[in-house]
Amino acid sequence: MNGPHHIERPDGMDSRSEDGTPNSEVTDRIDGVDRIDGVEGIDRIDGIGETRKALGGFLRARRGRVAPEQVGLVGGRRRRVHGLRREELAQLAGISVDYYVRLEQGRATQPSPEVLDALAGALGLDTAERRHLATLAGARRDPAPRARVSPLLQRLLDGMAHFPAFVTNHRLDVVAWNRLGVELIGGPAAPGRRDRNSARYLFLDPAARTVHPEWEDRAREAVGQLQVSVGRYPGDAELTALITELSARSAEFRRIWATGEVVMCAAGRKRLRHPEAGVLTLDYETLHVPAVPGEMGLVVHVFSAEEGSREAASLARLARAVPNGGG
């Protein structure tokens, strides 16, 4: 980067700019990603499977997204930090700077619920993000779920003949679908395809940008869901390998991962492009099928269209045209 700059040292103290002036603010760009203080560069993702590092990374990412003006602090043009400084967040949360620095560095273990609540409030976290923060800070870690597609679940999918549907696991592998589901999403559910991971499809297969006109939104959803999964199951070797691979092969994956965004499957509307029906705006709902109580298990994604709409007519035509058979 041109001009004076510094990197905040790992011990939480600030280096100096080239003119010798103490400076606690830094920004830089690598692969299109803004650095924040304490981040050396995002050409790979550290801390996958290491809970303490993951907690620190999440806190760094989230404070980097809070503008000083949002919390009553002075910003200004001379300020070069993207987001809050460490000392500012510590002050807002009512904890010592030293303790907060140790949290980011992974040297403090199991912060109290009161500390987590104060940090979540200062960072403006929503419900899903608060739960993710608590998961990263907790001592207990569950083994990766071994959810399977039961004959009953597949029967239900096939019975929804007029509703495109498919099923994913916590790694975003597409593990089941019905005939309209494969017709709609293609890619990971396509007949004969060996790799059915939707995250790999989104980031590594150019065809995904054709199927998903709102590619950035879908990519953020995928990364946000993987953030939740790796927080809950850091010992999942397959999940760790997936994230490591995507971080090595996709600068866009690294960029989105660095935001620390957390997403839980919900409901809403999505636009998808079909080669014959064109762009379809569809409602979607997600249904959760736990492997056992408390585990993430499987997620059923179901699409529908408002009765009488162009999309409803298109789905009806596709349902008549495609052959029977599910995943």
mmCIF file of C-alpha atoms in Angstrom:
data_model
loop_
_atom_site.group_PDB
_atom_site.id
_atom_site.type_symbol
_atom_site.label_atom_id
_atom_site.label_comp_id
_atom_site.label_asym_id
_atom_site.label_seq_id
_atom_site.Cartn_x
_atom_site.Cartn_y
_atom_site.Cartn_z
ATOM 1 C CA MET A 1 0.000 0.000 0.000
ATOM 2 C CA ASN A 2 1.291 3.475 -0.794
ATOM 3 C CA GLY A 3 1.940 5.924 2.020
ATOM 4 C CA PRO A 4 2.383 5.513 5.804
ATOM 5 C CA HIS A 5 0.718 2.545 7.393
ATOM 6 C CA HIS A 6 1.117 0.121 10.259
ATOM 7 C CA ILE A 7 -0.097 -3.251 11.430
ATOM 8 C CA GLU A 8 -1.349 -3.704 14.973
ATOM 9 C CA ARG A 9 0.999 -6.069 16.767
ATOM 10 C CA PRO A 10 -0.220 -9.466 17.974
ATOM 11 C CA ASP A 11 0.120 -8.299 21.590
ATOM 12 C CA GLY A 12 -2.548 -5.678 20.970
ATOM 13 C CA MET A 13 -0.189 -2.692 20.961
ATOM 14 C CA ASP A 14 0.006 -0.434 17.949
ATOM 15 C CA SER A 15 2.971 0.022 15.674
ATOM 16 C CA ARG A 16 3.893 3.439 14.309
ATOM 17 C CA SER A 17 3.441 5.020 10.937
ATOM 18 C CA GLU A 18 6.458 5.844 8.843
ATOM 19 C CA ASP A 19 6.760 9.348 10.355
ATOM 20 C CA GLY A 20 7.078 7.789 13.831
ATOM 21 C CA THR A 21 3.648 8.897 15.014
ATOM 22 C CA PRO A 22 1.730 6.335 17.098
ATOM 23 C CA ASN A 23 -1.170 5.089 15.071
ATOM 24 C CA SER A 24 -3.840 2.595 16.086
ATOM 25 C CA GLU A 25 -5.534 2.587 12.689
ATOM 26 C CA VAL A 26 -4.781 0.508 9.636
ATOM 27 C CA THR A 27 -6.351 -0.583 6.422
ATOM 28 C CA ASP A 28 -4.959 -2.516 3.503
ATOM 29 C CA ARG A 29 -6.348 -4.643 0.720
ATOM 30 C CA ILE A 30 -5.526 -8.163 -0.330
ATOM 31 C CA ASP A 31 -7.612 -9.949 -2.950
ATOM 32 C CA GLY A 32 -10.129 -7.138 -2.664
ATOM 33 C CA VAL A 33 -10.528 -7.584 1.099
ATOM 34 C CA ASP A 34 -9.998 -4.750 3.566
ATOM 35 C CA ARG A 35 -7.607 -5.645 6.343
ATOM 36 C CA ILE A 36 -8.495 -4.566 9.827
ATOM 37 C CA ASP A 37 -6.051 -4.196 12.687
ATOM 38 C CA GLY A 38 -4.567 -7.529 13.659
ATOM 39 C CA VAL A 39 -5.270 -9.223 10.308
ATOM 40 C CA GLU A 40 -2.086 -9.944 8.378
ATOM 41 C CA GLY A 41 -3.683 -10.751 5.040
ATOM 42 C CA ILE A 42 -6.485 -12.853 3.704
ATOM 43 C CA ASP A 43 -4.869 -15.246 1.295
ATOM 44 C CA ARG A 44 -5.958 -18.169 3.444
ATOM 45 C CA ILE A 45 -8.258 -18.784 6.384
ATOM 46 C CA ASP A 46 -6.659 -19.585 9.723
ATOM 47 C CA GLY A 47 -8.293 -21.086 12.770
ATOM 48 C CA ILE A 48 -10.600 -23.591 11.065
ATOM 49 C CA GLY A 49 -11.139 -26.318 13.635
ATOM 50 C CA GLU A 50 -9.442 -24.212 16.337
ATOM 51 C CA THR A 51 -12.194 -22.770 18.479
ATOM 52 C CA ARG A 52 -10.199 -20.018 20.179
ATOM 53 C CA LYS A 53 -8.858 -18.684 16.897
ATOM 54 C CA ALA A 54 -12.331 -18.861 15.394
ATOM 55 C CA LEU A 55 -13.740 -16.776 18.258
ATOM 56 C CA GLY A 56 -11.035 -14.140 17.783
ATOM 57 C CA GLY A 57 -11.565 -14.079 14.037
ATOM 58 C CA PHE A 58 -15.304 -13.601 14.459
ATOM 59 C CA LEU A 59 -14.821 -10.726 16.904
ATOM 60 C CA ARG A 60 -12.294 -9.030 14.614
ATOM 61 C CA ALA A 61 -14.568 -9.350 11.621
ATOM 62 C CA ARG A 62 -17.625 -8.037 13.421
ATOM 63 C CA ARG A 63 -15.938 -5.005 14.990
ATOM 64 C CA GLY A 64 -14.608 -4.198 11.529
ATOM 65 C CA ARG A 65 -18.209 -3.769 10.373
ATOM 66 C CA VAL A 66 -19.337 -1.307 13.047
ATOM 67 C CA ALA A 67 -18.894 2.326 12.039
ATOM 68 C CA PRO A 68 -17.849 4.583 14.947
ATOM 69 C CA GLU A 69 -20.779 6.881 14.234
ATOM 70 C CA GLN A 70 -23.180 3.982 14.852
ATOM 71 C CA VAL A 71 -22.138 3.826 18.512
ATOM 72 C CA GLY A 72 -21.664 7.537 19.184
ATOM 73 C CA LEU A 73 -17.923 7.755 18.491
ATOM 74 C CA VAL A 74 -16.154 10.273 16.291
ATOM 75 C CA GLY A 75 -15.142 9.013 12.874
ATOM 76 C CA GLY A 76 -13.536 11.511 10.544
ATOM 77 C CA ARG A 77 -11.488 11.395 7.382
ATOM 78 C CA ARG A 78 -8.177 10.832 9.176
ATOM 79 C CA ARG A 79 -9.439 7.635 10.734
ATOM 80 C CA ARG A 80 -8.095 4.684 8.741
ATOM 81 C CA VAL A 81 -9.538 1.769 10.697
ATOM 82 C CA HIS A 82 -12.529 0.090 9.094
ATOM 83 C CA GLY A 83 -14.803 -0.263 12.096
ATOM 84 C CA LEU A 84 -13.992 -0.103 15.784
ATOM 85 C CA ARG A 85 -10.599 -0.229 17.427
ATOM 86 C CA ARG A 86 -10.041 -2.899 20.043
ATOM 87 C CA GLU A 87 -9.987 -0.386 22.866
ATOM 88 C CA GLU A 88 -13.225 1.178 21.653
ATOM 89 C CA LEU A 89 -15.076 -2.122 21.601
ATOM 90 C CA ALA A 90 -13.707 -3.016 25.038
ATOM 91 C CA GLN A 91 -14.932 0.315 26.415
ATOM 92 C CA LEU A 92 -18.378 -0.098 24.872
ATOM 93 C CA ALA A 93 -18.661 -3.605 26.334
ATOM 94 C CA GLY A 94 -17.403 -2.514 29.762
ATOM 95 C CA ILE A 95 -14.416 -4.891 29.841
ATOM 96 C CA SER A 96 -10.692 -4.254 30.051
ATOM 97 C CA VAL A 97 -8.700 -3.762 26.881
ATOM 98 C CA ASP A 98 -6.224 -6.407 27.999
ATOM 99 C CA TYR A 99 -8.970 -8.996 28.454
ATOM 100 C CA TYR A 100 -10.507 -8.185 25.086
ATOM 101 C CA VAL A 101 -7.114 -8.474 23.361
ATOM 102 C CA ARG A 102 -6.655 -11.885 24.970
ATOM 103 C CA LEU A 103 -10.077 -12.922 23.663
ATOM 104 C CA GLU A 104 -9.130 -11.969 20.105
ATOM 105 C CA GLN A 105 -5.814 -13.764 20.415
ATOM 106 C CA GLY A 106 -7.389 -16.919 21.803
ATOM 107 C CA ARG A 107 -5.624 -16.583 25.137
ATOM 108 C CA ALA A 108 -8.787 -16.155 27.218
ATOM 109 C CA THR A 109 -11.102 -19.126 27.626
ATOM 110 C CA GLN A 110 -14.828 -19.431 28.271
ATOM 111 C CA PRO A 111 -15.889 -15.794 28.729
ATOM 112 C CA SER A 112 -18.931 -15.413 30.956
ATOM 113 C CA PRO A 113 -22.454 -15.035 29.552
ATOM 114 C CA GLU A 114 -22.396 -11.433 30.819
ATOM 115 C CA VAL A 115 -19.254 -10.641 28.817
ATOM 116 C CA LEU A 116 -20.666 -12.283 25.702
ATOM 117 C CA ASP A 117 -23.927 -10.383 26.078
ATOM 118 C CA ALA A 118 -22.040 -7.092 26.464
ATOM 119 C CA LEU A 119 -19.912 -7.782 23.375
ATOM 120 C CA ALA A 120 -22.963 -8.830 21.369
ATOM 121 C CA GLY A 121 -24.761 -5.645 22.344
ATOM 122 C CA ALA A 122 -21.794 -3.443 21.474
ATOM 123 C CA LEU A 123 -21.421 -5.160 18.100
ATOM 124 C CA GLY A 124 -25.147 -5.059 17.351
ATOM 125 C CA LEU A 125 -25.374 -8.815 16.778
ATOM 126 C CA ASP A 126 -28.695 -10.365 15.825
ATOM 127 C CA THR A 127 -30.087 -13.575 17.317
ATOM 128 C CA ALA A 128 -28.248 -15.951 14.977
ATOM 129 C CA GLU A 129 -24.966 -14.080 15.473
ATOM 130 C CA ARG A 130 -25.385 -14.100 19.263
ATOM 131 C CA ARG A 131 -25.890 -17.842 19.217
ATOM 132 C CA HIS A 132 -22.832 -18.266 17.013
ATOM 133 C CA LEU A 133 -20.753 -16.147 19.395
ATOM 134 C CA ALA A 134 -21.907 -18.267 22.337
ATOM 135 C CA THR A 135 -21.109 -21.453 20.424
ATOM 136 C CA LEU A 136 -17.575 -20.295 19.629
ATOM 137 C CA ALA A 137 -17.010 -19.265 23.238
ATOM 138 C CA GLY A 138 -18.386 -22.479 24.762
ATOM 139 C CA ALA A 139 -16.321 -25.413 25.879
ATOM 140 C CA ARG A 140 -18.589 -28.191 24.579
ATOM 141 C CA ARG A 141 -18.293 -29.284 20.957
ATOM 142 C CA ASP A 142 -20.583 -31.791 19.298
ATOM 143 C CA PRO A 143 -19.416 -34.449 16.844
ATOM 144 C CA ALA A 144 -20.444 -33.915 13.249
ATOM 145 C CA PRO A 145 -24.027 -35.087 12.703
ATOM 146 C CA ARG A 146 -24.584 -38.276 10.706
ATOM 147 C CA ALA A 147 -27.957 -37.363 9.333
ATOM 148 C CA ARG A 148 -29.289 -39.615 6.577
ATOM 149 C CA VAL A 149 -32.075 -39.369 4.069
ATOM 150 C CA SER A 150 -34.726 -41.777 5.271
ATOM 151 C CA PRO A 151 -37.124 -43.514 2.865
ATOM 152 C CA LEU A 152 -39.916 -41.463 4.454
ATOM 153 C CA LEU A 153 -38.140 -38.180 3.729
ATOM 154 C CA GLN A 154 -37.547 -39.177 0.107
ATOM 155 C CA ARG A 155 -41.200 -40.220 -0.176
ATOM 156 C CA LEU A 156 -42.263 -36.795 1.075
ATOM 157 C CA LEU A 157 -39.982 -35.091 -1.449
ATOM 158 C CA ASP A 158 -41.367 -37.143 -4.315
ATOM 159 C CA GLY A 159 -44.898 -36.462 -3.118
ATOM 160 C CA MET A 160 -44.385 -32.721 -3.513
ATOM 161 C CA ALA A 161 -44.660 -33.053 -7.268
ATOM 162 C CA HIS A 162 -45.504 -29.380 -7.872
ATOM 163 C CA PHE A 163 -42.962 -27.933 -5.445
ATOM 164 C CA PRO A 164 -39.237 -27.955 -6.270
ATOM 165 C CA ALA A 165 -37.382 -29.270 -3.242
ATOM 166 C CA PHE A 166 -33.930 -30.474 -2.284
ATOM 167 C CA VAL A 167 -32.094 -31.379 0.909
ATOM 168 C CA THR A 168 -28.684 -30.267 2.193
ATOM 169 C CA ASN A 169 -26.553 -31.282 5.154
ATOM 170 C CA HIS A 170 -24.422 -29.061 7.392
ATOM 171 C CA ARG A 171 -21.605 -29.074 4.777
ATOM 172 C CA LEU A 172 -24.063 -27.903 2.089
ATOM 173 C CA ASP A 173 -23.910 -31.202 0.236
ATOM 174 C CA VAL A 174 -27.105 -31.763 -1.757
ATOM 175 C CA VAL A 175 -28.113 -35.207 -0.478
ATOM 176 C CA ALA A 176 -31.659 -35.573 -1.876
ATOM 177 C CA TRP A 177 -34.096 -33.853 -4.212
ATOM 178 C CA ASN A 178 -37.297 -34.319 -6.145
ATOM 179 C CA ARG A 179 -37.719 -34.064 -9.917
ATOM 180 C CA LEU A 180 -38.609 -30.368 -9.921
ATOM 181 C CA GLY A 181 -35.799 -29.676 -7.487
ATOM 182 C CA VAL A 182 -33.126 -31.036 -9.800
ATOM 183 C CA GLU A 183 -34.780 -29.280 -12.736
ATOM 184 C CA LEU A 184 -34.668 -25.965 -10.902
ATOM 185 C CA ILE A 185 -31.242 -25.914 -9.247
ATOM 186 C CA GLY A 186 -29.369 -28.156 -11.702
ATOM 187 C CA GLY A 187 -25.679 -28.146 -10.784
ATOM 188 C CA PRO A 188 -25.172 -30.100 -7.555
ATOM 189 C CA ALA A 189 -28.271 -32.250 -8.164
ATOM 190 C CA ALA A 190 -27.641 -32.893 -11.869
ATOM 191 C CA PRO A 191 -27.727 -36.566 -12.880
ATOM 192 C CA GLY A 192 -24.268 -38.059 -13.067
ATOM 193 C CA ARG A 193 -22.582 -35.251 -11.145
ATOM 194 C CA ARG A 194 -20.092 -36.629 -8.620
ATOM 195 C CA ASP A 195 -19.525 -33.512 -6.523
ATOM 196 C CA ARG A 196 -22.846 -32.402 -5.090
ATOM 197 C CA ASN A 197 -21.562 -29.706 -2.753
ATOM 198 C CA SER A 198 -23.467 -26.474 -3.371
ATOM 199 C CA ALA A 199 -20.705 -24.259 -1.943
ATOM 200 C CA ARG A 200 -18.147 -25.652 -4.400
ATOM 201 C CA TYR A 201 -20.728 -25.207 -7.141
ATOM 202 C CA LEU A 202 -21.337 -21.565 -6.242
ATOM 203 C CA PHE A 203 -17.690 -20.565 -6.009
ATOM 204 C CA LEU A 204 -15.934 -22.854 -8.469
ATOM 205 C CA ASP A 205 -18.453 -23.538 -11.263
ATOM 206 C CA PRO A 206 -19.119 -20.568 -13.596
ATOM 207 C CA ALA A 207 -22.548 -22.029 -14.417
ATOM 208 C CA ALA A 208 -23.730 -21.091 -10.917
ATOM 209 C CA ARG A 209 -23.772 -17.405 -11.847
ATOM 210 C CA THR A 210 -26.172 -18.158 -14.668
ATOM 211 C CA VAL A 211 -28.531 -20.179 -12.482
ATOM 212 C CA HIS A 212 -28.368 -17.611 -9.673
ATOM 213 C CA PRO A 213 -28.824 -14.029 -10.960
ATOM 214 C CA GLU A 214 -28.374 -12.832 -7.364
ATOM 215 C CA TRP A 215 -25.115 -14.728 -7.033
ATOM 216 C CA GLU A 216 -23.622 -12.492 -4.342
ATOM 217 C CA ASP A 217 -26.606 -13.045 -2.054
ATOM 218 C CA ARG A 218 -26.488 -16.810 -2.564
ATOM 219 C CA ALA A 219 -22.725 -16.861 -1.977
ATOM 220 C CA ARG A 220 -23.107 -14.923 1.276
ATOM 221 C CA GLU A 221 -25.810 -17.311 2.429
ATOM 222 C CA ALA A 222 -23.586 -20.310 1.747
ATOM 223 C CA VAL A 223 -20.591 -18.858 3.573
ATOM 224 C CA GLY A 224 -22.768 -17.721 6.473
ATOM 225 C CA GLN A 225 -24.159 -21.230 6.861
ATOM 226 C CA LEU A 226 -20.665 -22.741 6.750
ATOM 227 C CA GLN A 227 -19.618 -20.288 9.474
ATOM 228 C CA VAL A 228 -22.363 -21.691 11.697
ATOM 229 C CA SER A 229 -21.448 -25.300 10.890
ATOM 230 C CA VAL A 230 -17.737 -24.955 11.566
ATOM 231 C CA GLY A 231 -18.513 -23.172 14.832
ATOM 232 C CA ARG A 232 -20.647 -26.077 15.992
ATOM 233 C CA TYR A 233 -18.536 -28.892 14.548
ATOM 234 C CA PRO A 234 -14.885 -27.752 14.440
ATOM 235 C CA GLY A 235 -13.728 -31.371 14.529
ATOM 236 C CA ASP A 236 -15.427 -32.276 11.254
ATOM 237 C CA ALA A 237 -12.471 -33.112 8.997
ATOM 238 C CA GLU A 238 -14.555 -33.069 5.804
ATOM 239 C CA LEU A 239 -15.950 -29.636 6.625
ATOM 240 C CA THR A 240 -12.486 -28.314 7.430
ATOM 241 C CA ALA A 241 -11.163 -29.689 4.136
ATOM 242 C CA LEU A 242 -14.021 -28.043 2.219
ATOM 243 C CA ILE A 243 -13.392 -24.612 3.740
ATOM 244 C CA THR A 244 -9.638 -24.947 3.263
ATOM 245 C CA GLU A 245 -10.125 -25.874 -0.396
ATOM 246 C CA LEU A 246 -12.516 -23.006 -1.086
ATOM 247 C CA SER A 247 -10.255 -20.511 0.656
ATOM 248 C CA ALA A 248 -7.328 -21.663 -1.471
ATOM 249 C CA ARG A 249 -9.217 -21.603 -4.783
ATOM 250 C CA SER A 250 -11.571 -18.633 -4.465
ATOM 251 C CA ALA A 251 -10.664 -15.065 -3.548
ATOM 252 C CA GLU A 252 -14.389 -14.298 -3.385
ATOM 253 C CA PHE A 253 -14.896 -17.016 -0.785
ATOM 254 C CA ARG A 254 -12.090 -15.510 1.311
ATOM 255 C CA ARG A 255 -13.569 -12.031 0.916
ATOM 256 C CA ILE A 256 -16.999 -13.092 2.127
ATOM 257 C CA TRP A 257 -15.652 -15.335 4.888
ATOM 258 C CA ALA A 258 -13.646 -12.407 6.263
ATOM 259 C CA THR A 259 -16.854 -10.477 6.980
ATOM 260 C CA GLY A 260 -17.769 -12.965 9.700
ATOM 261 C CA GLU A 261 -21.361 -12.992 8.491
ATOM 262 C CA VAL A 262 -23.547 -15.703 10.025
ATOM 263 C CA VAL A 263 -26.655 -17.002 8.282
ATOM 264 C CA MET A 264 -29.290 -19.492 9.356
ATOM 265 C CA CYS A 265 -31.635 -21.008 6.792
ATOM 266 C CA ALA A 266 -34.929 -19.171 6.829
ATOM 267 C CA ALA A 267 -37.615 -18.137 4.348
ATOM 268 C CA GLY A 268 -38.023 -15.478 1.688
ATOM 269 C CA ARG A 269 -37.757 -15.071 -2.067
ATOM 270 C CA LYS A 270 -35.094 -16.065 -4.537
ATOM 271 C CA ARG A 271 -34.565 -15.589 -8.248
ATOM 272 C CA LEU A 272 -33.338 -18.512 -10.325
ATOM 273 C CA ARG A 273 -32.780 -18.765 -14.055
ATOM 274 C CA HIS A 274 -34.042 -21.826 -15.921
ATOM 275 C CA PRO A 275 -32.842 -22.418 -19.509
ATOM 276 C CA GLU A 276 -36.414 -22.680 -20.788
ATOM 277 C CA ALA A 277 -38.598 -20.861 -18.254
ATOM 278 C CA GLY A 278 -36.250 -17.902 -17.852
ATOM 279 C CA VAL A 279 -35.807 -16.034 -14.572
ATOM 280 C CA LEU A 280 -38.277 -17.202 -11.921
ATOM 281 C CA THR A 281 -38.956 -15.332 -8.688
ATOM 282 C CA LEU A 282 -40.009 -17.980 -6.170
ATOM 283 C CA ASP A 283 -40.911 -18.109 -2.511
ATOM 284 C CA TYR A 284 -38.865 -20.512 -0.430
ATOM 285 C CA GLU A 285 -39.133 -22.118 2.983
ATOM 286 C CA THR A 286 -36.608 -24.212 4.899
ATOM 287 C CA LEU A 287 -37.613 -27.167 7.053
ATOM 288 C CA HIS A 288 -35.182 -28.701 9.530
ATOM 289 C CA VAL A 289 -34.874 -32.460 10.032
ATOM 290 C CA PRO A 290 -32.553 -33.061 13.018
ATOM 291 C CA ALA A 291 -30.365 -36.148 13.034
ATOM 292 C CA VAL A 292 -30.957 -36.355 16.772
ATOM 293 C CA PRO A 293 -32.327 -33.658 19.104
ATOM 294 C CA GLY A 294 -29.893 -30.739 19.216
ATOM 295 C CA GLU A 295 -28.018 -31.553 16.015
ATOM 296 C CA MET A 296 -28.263 -29.526 12.823
ATOM 297 C CA GLY A 297 -29.163 -32.567 10.758
ATOM 298 C CA LEU A 298 -30.675 -31.914 7.330
ATOM 299 C CA VAL A 299 -32.367 -28.887 5.800
ATOM 300 C CA VAL A 300 -35.197 -29.257 3.291
ATOM 301 C CA HIS A 301 -35.449 -26.319 0.872
ATOM 302 C CA VAL A 302 -38.898 -25.991 -0.685
ATOM 303 C CA PHE A 303 -39.830 -23.522 -3.441
ATOM 304 C CA SER A 304 -43.288 -22.390 -4.506
ATOM 305 C CA ALA A 305 -45.019 -19.693 -6.528
ATOM 306 C CA GLU A 306 -48.121 -17.636 -5.905
ATOM 307 C CA GLU A 307 -51.205 -19.165 -7.473
ATOM 308 C CA GLY A 308 -52.050 -17.615 -10.823
ATOM 309 C CA SER A 309 -48.571 -16.125 -11.310
ATOM 310 C CA ARG A 310 -46.315 -16.608 -14.328
ATOM 311 C CA GLU A 311 -43.965 -18.567 -12.081
ATOM 312 C CA ALA A 312 -46.746 -20.948 -11.023
ATOM 313 C CA ALA A 313 -47.583 -21.623 -14.675
ATOM 314 C CA SER A 314 -43.908 -22.203 -15.445
ATOM 315 C CA LEU A 315 -43.515 -24.692 -12.596
ATOM 316 C CA ALA A 316 -46.626 -26.532 -13.761
ATOM 317 C CA ARG A 317 -45.207 -26.806 -17.288
ATOM 318 C CA LEU A 318 -41.870 -28.050 -15.938
ATOM 319 C CA ALA A 319 -43.633 -30.604 -13.734
ATOM 320 C CA ARG A 320 -45.388 -32.043 -16.789
ATOM 321 C CA ALA A 321 -42.211 -32.085 -18.864
ATOM 322 C CA VAL A 322 -39.587 -33.571 -16.557
ATOM 323 C CA PRO A 323 -39.338 -37.334 -15.949
ATOM 324 C CA ASN A 324 -40.243 -38.887 -12.615
ATOM 325 C CA GLY A 325 -37.617 -39.695 -10.067
ATOM 326 C CA GLY A 326 -35.875 -38.097 -7.121
ATOM 327 C CA GLY A 327 -32.535 -38.257 -5.361
#
